[in-house]
PDB file of C-alpha atoms and ligand atoms in Angstrom:
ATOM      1  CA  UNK A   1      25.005 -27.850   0.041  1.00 73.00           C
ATOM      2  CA  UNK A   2      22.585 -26.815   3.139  1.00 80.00           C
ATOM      3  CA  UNK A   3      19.611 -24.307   2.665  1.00 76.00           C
ATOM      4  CA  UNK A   4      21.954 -22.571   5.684  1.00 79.00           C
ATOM      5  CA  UNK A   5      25.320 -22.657   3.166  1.00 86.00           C
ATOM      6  CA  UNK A   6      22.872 -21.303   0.106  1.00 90.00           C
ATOM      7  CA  UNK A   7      21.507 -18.145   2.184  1.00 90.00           C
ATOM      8  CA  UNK A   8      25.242 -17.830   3.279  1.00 88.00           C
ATOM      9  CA  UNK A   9      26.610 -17.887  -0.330  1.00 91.00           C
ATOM     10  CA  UNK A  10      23.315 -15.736  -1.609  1.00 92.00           C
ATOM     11  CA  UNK A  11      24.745 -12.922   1.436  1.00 92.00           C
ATOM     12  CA  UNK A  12      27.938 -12.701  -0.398  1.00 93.00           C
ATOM     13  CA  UNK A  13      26.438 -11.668  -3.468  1.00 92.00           C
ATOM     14  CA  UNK A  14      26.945  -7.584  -3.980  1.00 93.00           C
ATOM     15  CA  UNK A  15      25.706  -7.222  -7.530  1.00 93.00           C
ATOM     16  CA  UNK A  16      22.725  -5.439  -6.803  1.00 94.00           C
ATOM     17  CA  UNK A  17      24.552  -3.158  -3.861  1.00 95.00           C
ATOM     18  CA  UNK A  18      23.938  -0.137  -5.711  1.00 95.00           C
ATOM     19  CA  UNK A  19      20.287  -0.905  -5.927  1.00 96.00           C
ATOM     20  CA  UNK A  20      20.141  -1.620  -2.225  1.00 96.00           C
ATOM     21  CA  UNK A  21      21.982   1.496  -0.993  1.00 96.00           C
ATOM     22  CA  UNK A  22      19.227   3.319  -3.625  1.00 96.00           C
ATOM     23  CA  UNK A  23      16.312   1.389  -2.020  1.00 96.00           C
ATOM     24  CA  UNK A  24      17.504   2.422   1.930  1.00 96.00           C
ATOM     25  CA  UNK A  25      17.793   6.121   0.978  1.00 96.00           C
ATOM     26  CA  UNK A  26      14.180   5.992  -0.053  1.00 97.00           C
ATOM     27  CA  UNK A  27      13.293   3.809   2.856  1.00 96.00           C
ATOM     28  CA  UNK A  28      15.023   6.461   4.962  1.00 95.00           C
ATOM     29  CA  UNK A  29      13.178   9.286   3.556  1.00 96.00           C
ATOM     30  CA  UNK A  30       9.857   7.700   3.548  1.00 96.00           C
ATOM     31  CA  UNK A  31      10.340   6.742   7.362  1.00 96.00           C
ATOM     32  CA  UNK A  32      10.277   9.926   8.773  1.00 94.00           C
ATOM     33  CA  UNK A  33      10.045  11.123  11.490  1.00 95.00           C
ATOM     34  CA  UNK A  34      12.835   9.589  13.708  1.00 94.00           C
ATOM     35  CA  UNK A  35      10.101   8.766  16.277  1.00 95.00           C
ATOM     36  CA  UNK A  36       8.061   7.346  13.287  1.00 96.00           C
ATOM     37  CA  UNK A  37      10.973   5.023  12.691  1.00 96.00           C
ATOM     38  CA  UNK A  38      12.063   4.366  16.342  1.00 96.00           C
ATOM     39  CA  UNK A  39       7.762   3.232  16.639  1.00 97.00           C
ATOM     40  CA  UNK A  40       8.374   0.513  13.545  1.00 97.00           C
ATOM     41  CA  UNK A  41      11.899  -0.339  15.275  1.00 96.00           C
ATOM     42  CA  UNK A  42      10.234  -1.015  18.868  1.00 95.00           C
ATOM     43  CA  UNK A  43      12.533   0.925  20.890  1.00 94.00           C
ATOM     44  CA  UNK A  44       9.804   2.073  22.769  1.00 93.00           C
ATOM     45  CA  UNK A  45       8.911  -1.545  23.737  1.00 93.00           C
ATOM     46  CA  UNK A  46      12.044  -2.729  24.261  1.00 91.00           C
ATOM     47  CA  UNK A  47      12.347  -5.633  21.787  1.00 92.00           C
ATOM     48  CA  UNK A  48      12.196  -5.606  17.666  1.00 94.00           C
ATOM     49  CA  UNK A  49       8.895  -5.023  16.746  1.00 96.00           C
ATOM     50  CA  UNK A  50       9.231  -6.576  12.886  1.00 97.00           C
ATOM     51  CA  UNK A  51       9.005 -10.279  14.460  1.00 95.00           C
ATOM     52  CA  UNK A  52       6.093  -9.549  16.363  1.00 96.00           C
ATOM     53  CA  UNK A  53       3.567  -7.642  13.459  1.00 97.00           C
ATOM     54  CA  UNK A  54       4.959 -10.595  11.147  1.00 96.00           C
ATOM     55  CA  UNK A  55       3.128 -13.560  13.550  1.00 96.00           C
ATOM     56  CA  UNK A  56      -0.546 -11.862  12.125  1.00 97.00           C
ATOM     57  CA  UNK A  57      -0.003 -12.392   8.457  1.00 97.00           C
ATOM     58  CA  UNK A  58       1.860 -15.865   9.500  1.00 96.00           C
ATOM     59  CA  UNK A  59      -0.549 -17.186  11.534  1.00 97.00           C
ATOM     60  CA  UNK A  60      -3.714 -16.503   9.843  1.00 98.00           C
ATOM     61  CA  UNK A  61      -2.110 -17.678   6.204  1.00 98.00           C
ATOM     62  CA  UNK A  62      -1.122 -20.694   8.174  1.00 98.00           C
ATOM     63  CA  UNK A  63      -4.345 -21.230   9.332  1.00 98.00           C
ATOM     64  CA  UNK A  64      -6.621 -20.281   6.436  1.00 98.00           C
ATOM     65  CA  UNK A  65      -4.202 -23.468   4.679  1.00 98.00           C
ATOM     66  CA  UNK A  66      -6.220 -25.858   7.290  1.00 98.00           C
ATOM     67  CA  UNK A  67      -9.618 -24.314   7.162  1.00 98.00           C
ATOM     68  CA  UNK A  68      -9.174 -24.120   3.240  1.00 98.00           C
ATOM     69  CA  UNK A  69      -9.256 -28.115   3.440  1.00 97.00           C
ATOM     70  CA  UNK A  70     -13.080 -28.949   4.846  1.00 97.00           C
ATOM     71  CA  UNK A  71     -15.937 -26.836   2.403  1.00 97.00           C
ATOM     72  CA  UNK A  72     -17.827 -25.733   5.449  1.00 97.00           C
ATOM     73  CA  UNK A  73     -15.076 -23.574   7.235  1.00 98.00           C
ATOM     74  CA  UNK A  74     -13.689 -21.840   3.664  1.00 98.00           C
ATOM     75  CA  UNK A  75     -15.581 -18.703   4.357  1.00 97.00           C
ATOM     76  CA  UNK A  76     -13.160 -18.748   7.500  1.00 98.00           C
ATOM     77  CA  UNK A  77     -10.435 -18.985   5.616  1.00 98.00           C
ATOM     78  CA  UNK A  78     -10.955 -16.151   3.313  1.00 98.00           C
ATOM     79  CA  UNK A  79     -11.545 -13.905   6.208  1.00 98.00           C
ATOM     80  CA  UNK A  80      -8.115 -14.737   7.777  1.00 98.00           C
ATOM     81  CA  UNK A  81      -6.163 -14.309   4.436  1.00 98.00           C
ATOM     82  CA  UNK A  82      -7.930 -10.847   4.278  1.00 98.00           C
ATOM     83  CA  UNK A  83      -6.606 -10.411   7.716  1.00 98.00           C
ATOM     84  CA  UNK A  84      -3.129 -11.616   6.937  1.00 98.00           C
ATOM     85  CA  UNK A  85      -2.986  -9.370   3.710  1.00 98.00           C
ATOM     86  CA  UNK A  86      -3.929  -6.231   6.347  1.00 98.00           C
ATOM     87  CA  UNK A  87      -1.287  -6.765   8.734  1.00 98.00           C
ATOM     88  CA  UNK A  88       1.064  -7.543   6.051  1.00 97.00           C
ATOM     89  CA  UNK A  89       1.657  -3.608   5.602  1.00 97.00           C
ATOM     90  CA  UNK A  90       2.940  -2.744   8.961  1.00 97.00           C
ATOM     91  CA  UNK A  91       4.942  -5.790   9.162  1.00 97.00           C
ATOM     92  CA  UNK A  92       6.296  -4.674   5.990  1.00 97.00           C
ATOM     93  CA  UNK A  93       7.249  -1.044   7.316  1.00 97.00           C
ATOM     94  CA  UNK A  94       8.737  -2.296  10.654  1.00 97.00           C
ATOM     95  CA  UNK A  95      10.741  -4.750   8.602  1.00 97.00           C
ATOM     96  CA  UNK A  96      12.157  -2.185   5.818  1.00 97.00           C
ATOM     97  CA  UNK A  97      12.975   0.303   9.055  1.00 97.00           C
ATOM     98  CA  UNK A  98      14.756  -2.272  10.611  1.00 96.00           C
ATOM     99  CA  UNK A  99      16.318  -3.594   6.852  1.00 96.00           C
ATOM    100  CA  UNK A 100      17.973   0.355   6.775  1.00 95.00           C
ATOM    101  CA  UNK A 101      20.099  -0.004   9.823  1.00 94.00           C
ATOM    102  CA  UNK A 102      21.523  -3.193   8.710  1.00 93.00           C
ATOM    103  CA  UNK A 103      25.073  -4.546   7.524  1.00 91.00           C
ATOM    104  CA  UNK A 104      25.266  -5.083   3.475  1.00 93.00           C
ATOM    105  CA  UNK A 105      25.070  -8.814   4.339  1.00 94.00           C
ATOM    106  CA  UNK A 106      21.931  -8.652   5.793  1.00 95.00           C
ATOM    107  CA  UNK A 107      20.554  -6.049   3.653  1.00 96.00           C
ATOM    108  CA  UNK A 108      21.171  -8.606   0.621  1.00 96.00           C
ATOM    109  CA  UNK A 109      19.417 -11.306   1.861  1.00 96.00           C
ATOM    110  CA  UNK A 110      16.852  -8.655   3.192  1.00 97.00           C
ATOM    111  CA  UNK A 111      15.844  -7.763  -0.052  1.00 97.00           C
ATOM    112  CA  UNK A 112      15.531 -10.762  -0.721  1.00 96.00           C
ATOM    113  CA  UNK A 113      13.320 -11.295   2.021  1.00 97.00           C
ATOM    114  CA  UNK A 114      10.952  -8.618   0.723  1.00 97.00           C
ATOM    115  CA  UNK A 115      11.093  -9.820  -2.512  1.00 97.00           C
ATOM    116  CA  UNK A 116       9.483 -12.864  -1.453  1.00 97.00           C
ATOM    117  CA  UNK A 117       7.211 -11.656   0.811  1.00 98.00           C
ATOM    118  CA  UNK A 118       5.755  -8.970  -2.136  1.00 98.00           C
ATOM    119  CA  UNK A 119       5.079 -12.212  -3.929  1.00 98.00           C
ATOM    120  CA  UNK A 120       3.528 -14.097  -0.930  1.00 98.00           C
ATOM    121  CA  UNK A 121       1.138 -10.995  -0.764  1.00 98.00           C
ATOM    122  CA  UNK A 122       0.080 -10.896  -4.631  1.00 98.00           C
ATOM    123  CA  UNK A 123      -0.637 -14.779  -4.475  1.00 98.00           C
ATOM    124  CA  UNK A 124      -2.614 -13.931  -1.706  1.00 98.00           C
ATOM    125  CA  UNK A 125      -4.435 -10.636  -2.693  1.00 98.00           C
ATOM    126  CA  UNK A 126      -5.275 -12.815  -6.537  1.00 98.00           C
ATOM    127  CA  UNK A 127      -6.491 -15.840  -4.156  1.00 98.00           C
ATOM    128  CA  UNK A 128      -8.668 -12.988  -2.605  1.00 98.00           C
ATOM    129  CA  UNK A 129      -9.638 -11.803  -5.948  1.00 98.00           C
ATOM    130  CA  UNK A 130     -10.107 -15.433  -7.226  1.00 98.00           C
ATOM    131  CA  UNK A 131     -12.495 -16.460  -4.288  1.00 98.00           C
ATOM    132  CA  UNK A 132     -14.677 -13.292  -4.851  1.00 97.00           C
ATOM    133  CA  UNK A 133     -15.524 -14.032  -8.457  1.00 98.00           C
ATOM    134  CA  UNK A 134     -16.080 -17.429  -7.176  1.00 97.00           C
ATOM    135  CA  UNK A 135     -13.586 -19.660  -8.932  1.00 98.00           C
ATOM    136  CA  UNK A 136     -12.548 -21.005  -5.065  1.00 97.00           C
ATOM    137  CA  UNK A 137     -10.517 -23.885  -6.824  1.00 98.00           C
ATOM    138  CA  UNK A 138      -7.681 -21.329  -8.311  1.00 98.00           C
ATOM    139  CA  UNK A 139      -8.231 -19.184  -4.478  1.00 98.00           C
ATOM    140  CA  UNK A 140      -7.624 -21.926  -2.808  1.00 98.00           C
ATOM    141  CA  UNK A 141      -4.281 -23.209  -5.321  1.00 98.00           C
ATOM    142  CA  UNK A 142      -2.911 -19.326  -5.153  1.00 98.00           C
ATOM    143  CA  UNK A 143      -3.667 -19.366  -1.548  1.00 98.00           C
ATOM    144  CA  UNK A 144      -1.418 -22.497  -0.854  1.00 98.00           C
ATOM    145  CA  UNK A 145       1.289 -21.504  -3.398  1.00 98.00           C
ATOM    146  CA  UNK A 146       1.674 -18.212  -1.111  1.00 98.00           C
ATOM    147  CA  UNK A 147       1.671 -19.767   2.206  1.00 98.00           C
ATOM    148  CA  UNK A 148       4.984 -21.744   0.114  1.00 98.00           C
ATOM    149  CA  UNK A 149       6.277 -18.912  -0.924  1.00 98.00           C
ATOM    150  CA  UNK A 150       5.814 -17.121   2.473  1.00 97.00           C
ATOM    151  CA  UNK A 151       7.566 -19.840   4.541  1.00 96.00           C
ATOM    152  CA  UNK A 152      10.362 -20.357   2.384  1.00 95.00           C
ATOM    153  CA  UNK A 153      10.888 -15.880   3.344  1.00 96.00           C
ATOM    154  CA  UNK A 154      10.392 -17.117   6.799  1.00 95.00           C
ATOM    155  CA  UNK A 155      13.328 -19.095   7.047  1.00 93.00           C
ATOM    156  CA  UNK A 156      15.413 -16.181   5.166  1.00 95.00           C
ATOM    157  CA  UNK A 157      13.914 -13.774   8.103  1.00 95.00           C
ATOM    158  CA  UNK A 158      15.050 -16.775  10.694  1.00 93.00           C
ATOM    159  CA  UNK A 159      18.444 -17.171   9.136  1.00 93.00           C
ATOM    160  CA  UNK A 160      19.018 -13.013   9.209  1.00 94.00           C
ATOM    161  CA  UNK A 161      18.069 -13.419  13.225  1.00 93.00           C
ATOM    162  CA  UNK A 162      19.697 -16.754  14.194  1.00 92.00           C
ATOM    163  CA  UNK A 163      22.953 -16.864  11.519  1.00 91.00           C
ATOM    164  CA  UNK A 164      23.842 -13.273  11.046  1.00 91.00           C
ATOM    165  CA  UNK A 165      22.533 -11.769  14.201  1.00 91.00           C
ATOM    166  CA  UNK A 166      20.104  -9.259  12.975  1.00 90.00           C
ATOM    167  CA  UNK A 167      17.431  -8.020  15.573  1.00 88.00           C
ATOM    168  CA  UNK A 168      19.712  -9.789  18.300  1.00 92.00           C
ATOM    169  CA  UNK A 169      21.275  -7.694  21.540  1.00 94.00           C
ATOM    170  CA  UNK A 170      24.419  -7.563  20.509  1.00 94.00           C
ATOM    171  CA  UNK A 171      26.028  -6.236  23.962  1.00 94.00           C
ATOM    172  CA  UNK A 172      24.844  -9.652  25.574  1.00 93.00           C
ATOM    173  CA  UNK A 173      27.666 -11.422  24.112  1.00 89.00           C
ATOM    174  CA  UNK A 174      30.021  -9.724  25.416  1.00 91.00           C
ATOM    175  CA  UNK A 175      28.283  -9.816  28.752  1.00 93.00           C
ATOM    176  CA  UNK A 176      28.404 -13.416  28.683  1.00 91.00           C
ATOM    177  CA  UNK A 177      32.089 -12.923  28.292  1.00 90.00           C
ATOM    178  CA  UNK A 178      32.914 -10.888  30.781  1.00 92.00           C
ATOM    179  CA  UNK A 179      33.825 -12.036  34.606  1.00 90.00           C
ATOM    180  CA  UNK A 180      31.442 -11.621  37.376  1.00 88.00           C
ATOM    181  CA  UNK A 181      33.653 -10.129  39.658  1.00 92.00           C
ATOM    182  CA  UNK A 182      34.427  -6.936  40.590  1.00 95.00           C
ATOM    183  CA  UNK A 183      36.345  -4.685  37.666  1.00 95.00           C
ATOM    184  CA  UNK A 184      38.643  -2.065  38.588  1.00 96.00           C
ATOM    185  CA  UNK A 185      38.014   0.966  36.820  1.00 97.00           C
ATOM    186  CA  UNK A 186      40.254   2.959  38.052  1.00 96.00           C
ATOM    187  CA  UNK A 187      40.571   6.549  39.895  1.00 97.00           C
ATOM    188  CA  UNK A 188      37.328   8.551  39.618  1.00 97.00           C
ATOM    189  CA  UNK A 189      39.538  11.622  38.693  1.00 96.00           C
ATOM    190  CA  UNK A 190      41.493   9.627  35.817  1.00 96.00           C
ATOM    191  CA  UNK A 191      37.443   9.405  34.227  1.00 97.00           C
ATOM    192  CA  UNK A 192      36.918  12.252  31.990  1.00 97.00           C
ATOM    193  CA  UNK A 193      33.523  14.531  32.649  1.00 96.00           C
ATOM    194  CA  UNK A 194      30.941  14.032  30.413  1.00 95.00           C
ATOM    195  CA  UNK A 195      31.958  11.799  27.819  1.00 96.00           C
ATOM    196  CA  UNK A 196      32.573   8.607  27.822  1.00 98.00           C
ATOM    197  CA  UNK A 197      36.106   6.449  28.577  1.00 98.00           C
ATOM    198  CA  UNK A 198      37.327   2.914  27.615  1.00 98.00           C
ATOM    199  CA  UNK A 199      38.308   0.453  30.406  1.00 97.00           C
ATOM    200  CA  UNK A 200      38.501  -3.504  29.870  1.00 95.00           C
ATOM    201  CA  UNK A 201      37.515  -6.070  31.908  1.00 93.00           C
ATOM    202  CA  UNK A 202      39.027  -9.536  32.011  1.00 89.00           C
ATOM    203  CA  UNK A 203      36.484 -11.585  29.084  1.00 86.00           C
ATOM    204  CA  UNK A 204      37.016 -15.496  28.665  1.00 83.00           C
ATOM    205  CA  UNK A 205      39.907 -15.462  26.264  1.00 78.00           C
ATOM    206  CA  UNK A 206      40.030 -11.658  25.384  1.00 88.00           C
ATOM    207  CA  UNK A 207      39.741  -8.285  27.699  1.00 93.00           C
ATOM    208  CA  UNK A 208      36.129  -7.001  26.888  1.00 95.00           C
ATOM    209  CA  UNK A 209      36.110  -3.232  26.285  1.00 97.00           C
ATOM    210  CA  UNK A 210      33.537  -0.932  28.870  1.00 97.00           C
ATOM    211  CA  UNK A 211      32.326   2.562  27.729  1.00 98.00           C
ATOM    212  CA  UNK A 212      32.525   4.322  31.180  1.00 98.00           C
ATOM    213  CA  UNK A 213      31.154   7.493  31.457  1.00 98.00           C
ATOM    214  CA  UNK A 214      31.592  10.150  34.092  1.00 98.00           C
ATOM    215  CA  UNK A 215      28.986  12.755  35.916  1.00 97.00           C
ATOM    216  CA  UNK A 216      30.454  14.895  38.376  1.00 95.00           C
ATOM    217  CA  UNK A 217      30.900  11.786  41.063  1.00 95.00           C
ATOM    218  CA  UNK A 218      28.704   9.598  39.730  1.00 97.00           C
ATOM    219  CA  UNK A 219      29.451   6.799  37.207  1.00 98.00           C
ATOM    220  CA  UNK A 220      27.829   5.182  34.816  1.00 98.00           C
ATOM    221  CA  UNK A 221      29.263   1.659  32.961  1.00 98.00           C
ATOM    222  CA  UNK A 222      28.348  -0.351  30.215  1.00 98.00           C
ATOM    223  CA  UNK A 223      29.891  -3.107  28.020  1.00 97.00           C
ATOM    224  CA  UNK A 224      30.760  -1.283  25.242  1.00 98.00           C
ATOM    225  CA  UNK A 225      29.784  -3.279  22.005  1.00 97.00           C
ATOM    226  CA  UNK A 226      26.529  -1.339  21.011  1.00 98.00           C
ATOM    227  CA  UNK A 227      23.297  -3.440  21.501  1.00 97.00           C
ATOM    228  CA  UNK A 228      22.234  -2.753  17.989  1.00 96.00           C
ATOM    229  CA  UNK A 229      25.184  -4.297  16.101  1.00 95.00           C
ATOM    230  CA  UNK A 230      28.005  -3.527  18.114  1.00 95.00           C
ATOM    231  CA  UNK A 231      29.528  -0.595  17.452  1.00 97.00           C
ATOM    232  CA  UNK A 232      32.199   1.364  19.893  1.00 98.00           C
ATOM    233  CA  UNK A 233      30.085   3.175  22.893  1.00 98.00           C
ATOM    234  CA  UNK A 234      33.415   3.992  24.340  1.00 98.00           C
ATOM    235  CA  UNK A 235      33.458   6.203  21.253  1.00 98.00           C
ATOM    236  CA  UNK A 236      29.940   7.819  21.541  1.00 98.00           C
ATOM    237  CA  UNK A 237      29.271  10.678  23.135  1.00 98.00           C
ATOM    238  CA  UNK A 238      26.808  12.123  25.917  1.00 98.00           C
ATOM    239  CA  UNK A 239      24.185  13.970  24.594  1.00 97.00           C
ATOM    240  CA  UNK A 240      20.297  14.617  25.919  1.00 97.00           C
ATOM    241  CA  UNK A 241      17.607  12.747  23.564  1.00 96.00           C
ATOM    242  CA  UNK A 242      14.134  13.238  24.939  1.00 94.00           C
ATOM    243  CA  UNK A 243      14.212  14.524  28.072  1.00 95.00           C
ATOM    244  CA  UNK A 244      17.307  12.165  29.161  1.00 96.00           C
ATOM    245  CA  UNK A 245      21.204  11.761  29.094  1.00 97.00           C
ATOM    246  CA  UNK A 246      21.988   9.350  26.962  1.00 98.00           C
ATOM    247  CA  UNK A 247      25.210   7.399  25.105  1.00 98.00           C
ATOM    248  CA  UNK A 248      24.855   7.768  21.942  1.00 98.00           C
ATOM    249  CA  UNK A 249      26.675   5.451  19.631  1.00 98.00           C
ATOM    250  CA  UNK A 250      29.295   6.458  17.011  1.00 98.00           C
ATOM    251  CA  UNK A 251      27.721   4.387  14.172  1.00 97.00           C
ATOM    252  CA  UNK A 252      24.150   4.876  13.518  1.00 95.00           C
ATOM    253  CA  UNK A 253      22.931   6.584  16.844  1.00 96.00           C
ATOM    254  CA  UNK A 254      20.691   4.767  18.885  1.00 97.00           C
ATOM    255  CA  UNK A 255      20.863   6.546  22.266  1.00 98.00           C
ATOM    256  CA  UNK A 256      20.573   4.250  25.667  1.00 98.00           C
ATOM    257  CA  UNK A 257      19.559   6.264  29.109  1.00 97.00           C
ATOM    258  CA  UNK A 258      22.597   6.604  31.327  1.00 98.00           C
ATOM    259  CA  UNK A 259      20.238   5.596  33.855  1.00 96.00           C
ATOM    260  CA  UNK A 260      19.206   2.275  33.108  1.00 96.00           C
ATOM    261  CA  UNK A 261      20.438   1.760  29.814  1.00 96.00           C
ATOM    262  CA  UNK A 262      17.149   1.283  28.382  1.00 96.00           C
ATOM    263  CA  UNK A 263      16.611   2.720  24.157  1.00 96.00           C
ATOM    264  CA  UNK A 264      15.591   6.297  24.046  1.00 96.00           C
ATOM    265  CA  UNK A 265      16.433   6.818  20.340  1.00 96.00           C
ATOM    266  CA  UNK A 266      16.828   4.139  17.502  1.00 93.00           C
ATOM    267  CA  UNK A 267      17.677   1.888  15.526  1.00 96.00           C
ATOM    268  CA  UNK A 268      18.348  -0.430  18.559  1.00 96.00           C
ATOM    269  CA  UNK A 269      15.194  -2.171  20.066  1.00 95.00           C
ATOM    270  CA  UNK A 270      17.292  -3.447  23.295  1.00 95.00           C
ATOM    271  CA  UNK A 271      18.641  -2.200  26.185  1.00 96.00           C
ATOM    272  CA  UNK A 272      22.516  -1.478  26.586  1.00 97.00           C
ATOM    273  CA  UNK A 273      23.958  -3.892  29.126  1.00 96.00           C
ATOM    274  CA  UNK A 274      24.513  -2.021  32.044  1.00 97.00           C
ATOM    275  CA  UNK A 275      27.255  -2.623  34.894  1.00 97.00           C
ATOM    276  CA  UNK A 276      26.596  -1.743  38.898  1.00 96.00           C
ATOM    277  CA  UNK A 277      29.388   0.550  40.157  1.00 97.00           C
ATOM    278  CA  UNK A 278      30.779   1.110  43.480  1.00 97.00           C
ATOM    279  CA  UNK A 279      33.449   3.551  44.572  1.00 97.00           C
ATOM    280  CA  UNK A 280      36.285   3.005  47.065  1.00 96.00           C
ATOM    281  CA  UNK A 281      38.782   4.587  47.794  1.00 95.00           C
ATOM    282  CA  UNK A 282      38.881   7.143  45.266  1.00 95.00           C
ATOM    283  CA  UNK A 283      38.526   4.279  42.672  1.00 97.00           C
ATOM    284  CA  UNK A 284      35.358   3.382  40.770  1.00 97.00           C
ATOM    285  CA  UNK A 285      34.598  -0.538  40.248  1.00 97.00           C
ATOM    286  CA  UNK A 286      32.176  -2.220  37.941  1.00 96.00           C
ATOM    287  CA  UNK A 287      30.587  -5.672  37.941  1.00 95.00           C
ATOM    288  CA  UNK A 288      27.616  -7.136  35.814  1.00 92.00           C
ATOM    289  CA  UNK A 289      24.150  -7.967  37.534  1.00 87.00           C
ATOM    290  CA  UNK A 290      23.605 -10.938  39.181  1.00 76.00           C
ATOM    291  CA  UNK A 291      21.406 -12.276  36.002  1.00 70.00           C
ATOM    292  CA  UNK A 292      24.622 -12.958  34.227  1.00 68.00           C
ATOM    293  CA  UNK A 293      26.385 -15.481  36.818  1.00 63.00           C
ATOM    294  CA  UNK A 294      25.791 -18.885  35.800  1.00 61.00           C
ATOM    295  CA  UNK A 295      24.738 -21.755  38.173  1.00 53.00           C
TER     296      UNK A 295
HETATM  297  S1  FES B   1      25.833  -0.191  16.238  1.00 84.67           S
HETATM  298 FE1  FES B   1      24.107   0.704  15.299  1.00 84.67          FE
HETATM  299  S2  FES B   1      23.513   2.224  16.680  1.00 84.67           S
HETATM  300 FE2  FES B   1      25.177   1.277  17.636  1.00 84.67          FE
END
């Protein structure tokens, strides 16, 4: 069986679902403010902030494993695991906020994610410990049994991105789908004010629903699969966050700027895919940015 089939099985398991759902309460709780937690999500910046504050402790355990090998640059190396065990902590927070908003597939193998990485961090705090007293030889054996232990939660935190989507824009996908033409979405006075409307437009194989939403005369479209893991925006609502008007989506509320469809409110960390719209005739059209034809 592949390491990809064992994560997959591991996903499957809901024995410790009770646990979990106990263990995102308290995350919840603990990461408050909503602005605290839309900070550790990066919806201010636009893309997941976890993967970012993760390349610190990474990169320095990584690299403390090839200055650990020559005597002369070991000093070097103990001053990048202490670096490493530093940044481990927001890592950790942006990680657990982002854990919260997740499907129970994800969650599982997001625990045990943590798990590992908790262990990763005592190895390296003792090696830290171990070097201090000077007994280097069991530093530098803790230090390489946690950079083992770290990579193998690595590839967990890869397969949660790559095989089941977490962090990814998940409105993209059906932007890919969807033509490049021109969408008719039909009379301006069929739209309802305020809130927003489901129209299709013709996908590769299947229509691909729009959340369509409605100002007066102006019009504002969007695919409607929600960026953060695709829930309906065509059954959202329009509400102000933050000094804009936003869709807000039904499932777990991240809010995207009519305007430009950028995050104003988490969990998402990625824009909403956004249509331009022209009116004619009384009608109201859509079509997708140029960015999305392919050559
Ligand atoms: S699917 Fe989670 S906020 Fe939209």
């Amino acid at each position: 069986m592949s390491l990809l089939a064992v994560l997959d099985r591991l996903s499957e398991v809901s024995s410790f679902d009770k646990t979990l759902e106990s263990a995102r309460t308290a995350v919840n709780k603990a990461l408050q403010p909503q602005a605290f937690k839309d900070l550790l999500h990066g919806s201010w910046l636009g893309h997941p902030l976890h993967p970012i504050l993760a390349m610190v402790p990474v990169g320095t355990w990584l690299s403390a494993g090839l200055l650990d090998i020559a005597p002369p640059t070991r000093p070097a190396a103990t001053a990048l695991i202490t670096t490493g065990v530093a940044a481990s902590l927001p890592a950790a927070l942006a990680g657990a906020a982002d854990w919260s908003e997740q499907d129970d597939a994800v969650r599982r193998l997001g625990a045990l994610h943590a798990v590992s990485n908790v262990a990763a961090l005592g190895l390296y705090v003792g090696s830290l410990v171990a070097r201090k007293k000077g007994n280097g030889g069991l530093g530098r054996a803790l230090a390489y049994t946690g950079l083992g232990v770290a990579s193998a939660s690595a590839s967990i935190g890869g397969h949660m991105s790559y095989a089941q989507s977490s962090g990814a824009n998940h409105s993209v996908v059906d932007a890919r789908q969807l033509t490049t033409d021109w969408i008719d979405l039909g009379p301006l006075d069929d739209l309802p004010d305020g809130r927003p409307a489901l129209r299709t437009g013709e996908g590769q194989g299947a229509p691909v629903p729009l959340a369509v939403v409605r100002r007066g005369a102006k019009v504002d479209a969007f695919i409607s699969a929600c960026a953060h893991v695709g829930g309906p925006l065509a059954e959202g609502t329009v509400e102000e966050v933050r000094g804009s008007e936003c869709l807000v989506c039904p499932w777990h509320g991240s809010a995207f700027d009519l305007e430009s469809g950028q995050p104003r409110r988490g969990p998402t960390a990625s824009a909403q895919e956004k249509l331009q719209v022209k009116y004619e005739a009384g009608r109201v059209f859509g079509k997708l940015p140029d960015r999305h034809v392919s050559k």
